[in-house]
PDB file of C-alpha atoms in Angstrom:
ATOM      1  CA  GLN P  22      -0.349   0.424   0.375  1.00 88.00           C
ATOM      2  CA  VAL P  23       1.017   3.741  -0.234  1.00 95.00           C
ATOM      3  CA  GLN P  24       0.797   6.557   1.450  1.00 97.00           C
ATOM      4  CA  LEU P  25      -0.029  10.022  -0.365  1.00 98.00           C
ATOM      5  CA  VAL P  26       0.565  13.762   0.311  1.00 97.00           C
ATOM      6  CA  GLU P  27      -0.039  16.655  -2.181  1.00 98.00           C
ATOM      7  CA  SER P  28       1.044  20.057  -1.499  1.00 97.00           C
ATOM      8  CA  GLY P  29       1.707  23.471  -3.175  1.00 98.00           C
ATOM      9  CA  GLY P  30      -2.047  24.666  -3.275  1.00 98.00           C
ATOM     10  CA  GLY P  31      -2.985  28.032  -3.327  1.00 98.00           C
ATOM     11  CA  LEU P  32      -4.174  31.228  -4.149  1.00 98.00           C
ATOM     12  CA  VAL P  33      -3.612  32.703  -7.385  1.00 98.00           C
ATOM     13  CA  GLN P  34      -4.659  35.086  -9.887  1.00 98.00           C
ATOM     14  CA  ALA P  35      -6.647  33.769 -13.320  1.00 98.00           C
ATOM     15  CA  GLY P  36      -3.802  33.972 -15.460  1.00 98.00           C
ATOM     16  CA  GLY P  37      -1.119  32.341 -12.945  1.00 98.00           C
ATOM     17  CA  SER P  38       0.432  29.252 -12.672  1.00 98.00           C
ATOM     18  CA  LEU P  39       0.933  26.906  -9.928  1.00 98.00           C
ATOM     19  CA  ARG P  40       2.863  23.459  -9.668  1.00 98.00           C
ATOM     20  CA  LEU P  41       1.043  20.795  -7.045  1.00 98.00           C
ATOM     21  CA  SER P  42       3.224  17.694  -6.265  1.00 98.00           C
ATOM     22  CA  CYS P  43       2.245  14.733  -4.639  1.00 98.00           C
ATOM     23  CA  ALA P  44       4.878  13.140  -1.972  1.00 98.00           C
ATOM     24  CA  ALA P  45       4.258   8.605  -1.977  1.00 97.00           C
ATOM     25  CA  SER P  46       5.908   6.864   0.620  1.00 97.00           C
ATOM     26  CA  GLY P  47       4.686   3.239   2.449  1.00 91.00           C
ATOM     27  CA  GLY P  48       4.735   1.516  -1.418  1.00 89.00           C
ATOM     28  CA  THR P  49       6.797   1.098  -4.716  1.00 94.00           C
ATOM     29  CA  PHE P  50       6.383   4.030  -6.736  1.00 96.00           C
ATOM     30  CA  SER P  51       6.765   3.104  -9.881  1.00 96.00           C
ATOM     31  CA  THR P  52       3.823   0.696  -9.800  1.00 96.00           C
ATOM     32  CA  TYR P  53       1.591   2.813  -9.469  1.00 97.00           C
ATOM     33  CA  TYR P  54       0.160   4.311 -12.386  1.00 97.00           C
ATOM     34  CA  MET P  55      -1.420   8.048 -11.392  1.00 97.00           C
ATOM     35  CA  GLY P  56      -4.121  10.791 -11.011  1.00 97.00           C
ATOM     36  CA  TRP P  57      -4.959  14.501  -9.872  1.00 98.00           C
ATOM     37  CA  PHE P  58      -8.417  14.719  -9.248  1.00 97.00           C
ATOM     38  CA  ARG P  59     -10.399  17.531  -7.925  1.00 98.00           C
ATOM     39  CA  GLN P  60     -13.465  18.429  -6.601  1.00 98.00           C
ATOM     40  CA  GLY P  61     -15.078  22.402  -6.753  1.00 96.00           C
ATOM     41  CA  PRO P  62     -17.724  23.575  -4.742  1.00 91.00           C
ATOM     42  CA  GLY P  63     -20.555  21.783  -4.567  1.00 92.00           C
ATOM     43  CA  LYS P  64     -19.424  19.439  -7.576  1.00 95.00           C
ATOM     44  CA  GLU P  65     -18.954  16.398  -7.746  1.00 95.00           C
ATOM     45  CA  ARG P  66     -15.139  15.115  -7.828  1.00 95.00           C
ATOM     46  CA  GLU P  67     -13.834  14.963 -11.303  1.00 96.00           C
ATOM     47  CA  PHE P  68     -11.225  13.629 -13.203  1.00 96.00           C
ATOM     48  CA  VAL P  69      -7.939  15.906 -14.605  1.00 98.00           C
ATOM     49  CA  ALA P  70      -5.481  14.758 -15.329  1.00 97.00           C
ATOM     50  CA  HIS P  71      -3.682  10.178 -15.700  1.00 97.00           C
ATOM     51  CA  ILE P  72       0.114   8.841 -16.316  1.00 97.00           C
ATOM     52  CA  THR P  73       1.290   5.774 -16.848  1.00 97.00           C
ATOM     53  CA  ARG P  74       3.905   3.749 -14.390  1.00 96.00           C
ATOM     54  CA  SER P  75       7.000   5.026 -16.302  1.00 95.00           C
ATOM     55  CA  GLY P  76       5.712   8.294 -17.112  1.00 96.00           C
ATOM     56  CA  ALA P  77       5.475   7.093 -21.351  1.00 96.00           C
ATOM     57  CA  SER P  78       1.514   8.452 -21.773  1.00 96.00           C
ATOM     58  CA  THR P  79      -0.940  10.316 -20.560  1.00 97.00           C
ATOM     59  CA  TYR P  80      -4.170  11.122 -20.661  1.00 97.00           C
ATOM     60  CA  TYR P  81      -6.340  14.929 -19.362  1.00 98.00           C
ATOM     61  CA  ALA P  82      -9.868  15.684 -18.689  1.00 97.00           C
ATOM     62  CA  ASP P  83     -10.868  18.109 -22.146  1.00 98.00           C
ATOM     63  CA  SER P  84     -11.358  21.278 -20.001  1.00 97.00           C
ATOM     64  CA  VAL P  85      -7.287  21.456 -18.548  1.00 98.00           C
ATOM     65  CA  LYS P  86      -6.332  20.418 -22.418  1.00 98.00           C
ATOM     66  CA  GLY P  87      -3.268  22.377 -23.260  1.00 98.00           C
ATOM     67  CA  ARG P  88      -3.323  24.075 -20.141  1.00 98.00           C
ATOM     68  CA  PHE P  89      -2.437  21.326 -16.904  1.00 98.00           C
ATOM     69  CA  THR P  90       0.919  18.807 -17.285  1.00 98.00           C
ATOM     70  CA  ILE P  91       0.752  15.916 -15.233  1.00 98.00           C
ATOM     71  CA  SER P  92       4.328  14.073 -14.523  1.00 98.00           C
ATOM     72  CA  ARG P  93       6.344  11.740 -12.254  1.00 98.00           C
ATOM     73  CA  ASP P  94       9.451  11.442 -10.704  1.00 98.00           C
ATOM     74  CA  ASN P  95      10.296   8.051  -9.759  1.00 97.00           C
ATOM     75  CA  ALA P  96      13.218   8.410  -8.484  1.00 96.00           C
ATOM     76  CA  LYS P  97      11.372  11.564  -5.788  1.00 97.00           C
ATOM     77  CA  ASN P  98       8.335   8.867  -5.970  1.00 97.00           C
ATOM     78  CA  THR P  99       6.551  12.190  -6.626  1.00 98.00           C
ATOM     79  CA  ALA P 100       3.996  13.040  -8.876  1.00 98.00           C
ATOM     80  CA  TYR P 101       3.547  16.788 -10.039  1.00 98.00           C
ATOM     81  CA  LEU P 102       0.242  18.561 -11.710  1.00 98.00           C
ATOM     82  CA  GLN P 103       1.929  21.638 -13.278  1.00 98.00           C
ATOM     83  CA  MET P 104      -0.998  24.307 -13.865  1.00 98.00           C
ATOM     84  CA  ASN P 105      -0.733  27.427 -16.758  1.00 98.00           C
ATOM     85  CA  SER P 106      -3.336  29.847 -17.469  1.00 98.00           C
ATOM     86  CA  LEU P 107      -5.518  29.177 -14.281  1.00 98.00           C
ATOM     87  CA  LYS P 108      -9.876  30.423 -14.653  1.00 98.00           C
ATOM     88  CA  PRO P 109     -11.461  31.170 -11.625  1.00 97.00           C
ATOM     89  CA  GLU P 110     -13.190  27.608 -12.779  1.00 96.00           C
ATOM     90  CA  ASP P 111      -9.529  25.368 -11.186  1.00 98.00           C
ATOM     91  CA  THR P 112     -10.837  27.150  -8.146  1.00 98.00           C
ATOM     92  CA  ALA P 113     -11.237  23.343  -6.209  1.00 98.00           C
ATOM     93  CA  VAL P 114      -9.578  21.055  -4.229  1.00 98.00           C
ATOM     94  CA  TYR P 115      -7.195  19.431  -5.998  1.00 98.00           C
ATOM     95  CA  TYR P 116      -7.045  14.932  -4.631  1.00 98.00           C
ATOM     96  CA  CYS P 117      -3.935  13.036  -6.040  1.00 98.00           C
ATOM     97  CA  ALA P 118      -4.637   9.304  -6.239  1.00 97.00           C
ATOM     98  CA  ALA P 119      -2.723   6.112  -7.184  1.00 97.00           C
ATOM     99  CA  ASP P 120      -3.595   2.737  -8.229  1.00 96.00           C
ATOM    100  CA  LEU P 121      -2.293  -1.042  -9.687  1.00 95.00           C
ATOM    101  CA  SER P 122      -4.124  -0.562 -12.571  1.00 92.00           C
ATOM    102  CA  TRP P 123      -5.028   1.902 -15.174  1.00 90.00           C
ATOM    103  CA  THR P 124      -7.838   3.464 -14.694  1.00 87.00           C
ATOM    104  CA  ILE P 125      -9.087   7.019 -15.445  1.00 86.00           C
ATOM    105  CA  LEU P 126     -12.003   6.594 -12.399  1.00 91.00           C
ATOM    106  CA  PRO P 127     -12.366   7.783  -9.984  1.00 88.00           C
ATOM    107  CA  ASP P 128     -14.016   5.020  -8.309  1.00 89.00           C
ATOM    108  CA  LYS P 129     -11.722   2.402  -9.441  1.00 91.00           C
ATOM    109  CA  PHE P 130      -8.725   4.702  -7.634  1.00 94.00           C
ATOM    110  CA  ASP P 131      -7.830   2.801  -4.138  1.00 94.00           C
ATOM    111  CA  TYR P 132      -5.026   4.962  -2.990  1.00 96.00           C
ATOM    112  CA  TRP P 133      -5.841   8.956  -2.172  1.00 97.00           C
ATOM    113  CA  GLY P 134      -4.473  12.077  -0.686  1.00 98.00           C
ATOM    114  CA  GLN P 135      -6.044  14.013   1.198  1.00 97.00           C
ATOM    115  CA  GLY P 136      -5.867  17.124  -1.481  1.00 98.00           C
ATOM    116  CA  THR P 137      -4.958  20.581  -1.488  1.00 98.00           C
ATOM    117  CA  GLN P 138      -6.741  24.317  -2.287  1.00 98.00           C
ATOM    118  CA  VAL P 139      -6.285  25.610  -4.921  1.00 98.00           C
ATOM    119  CA  THR P 140      -7.975  29.759  -5.662  1.00 98.00           C
ATOM    120  CA  VAL P 141      -8.133  31.442  -8.752  1.00 98.00           C
ATOM    121  CA  SER P 142      -9.296  34.933  -8.422  1.00 97.00           C
ATOM    122  CA  SER P 143     -10.712  36.990 -10.830  1.00 93.00           C
TER     123      SER P 143
END
């Protein structure tokens, strides 16, 4: 099993950037597929981005394509979400998640971090 801790959230103006980090411990990081999800006020948790174990393939929600980049550094046991051109609609709690199988469905991810707040002001 693996434990996940997100960091890097904060307040940023529209058009700005943030980089979120997800530090993993307690498992073999390179064996996990990683995903980022978010949950805005009054909304369901939604998929944001996904990356395979080696980092060779990525997948994004349409709402963030071209603006967000998911990456991972297996030597540092860390996944990242680089968020550029942020919009007020991106305001949410952002969660990282891990699973041993490929999926982008939140209900299928076995391991979750506690989340980090991202607030984008207009």
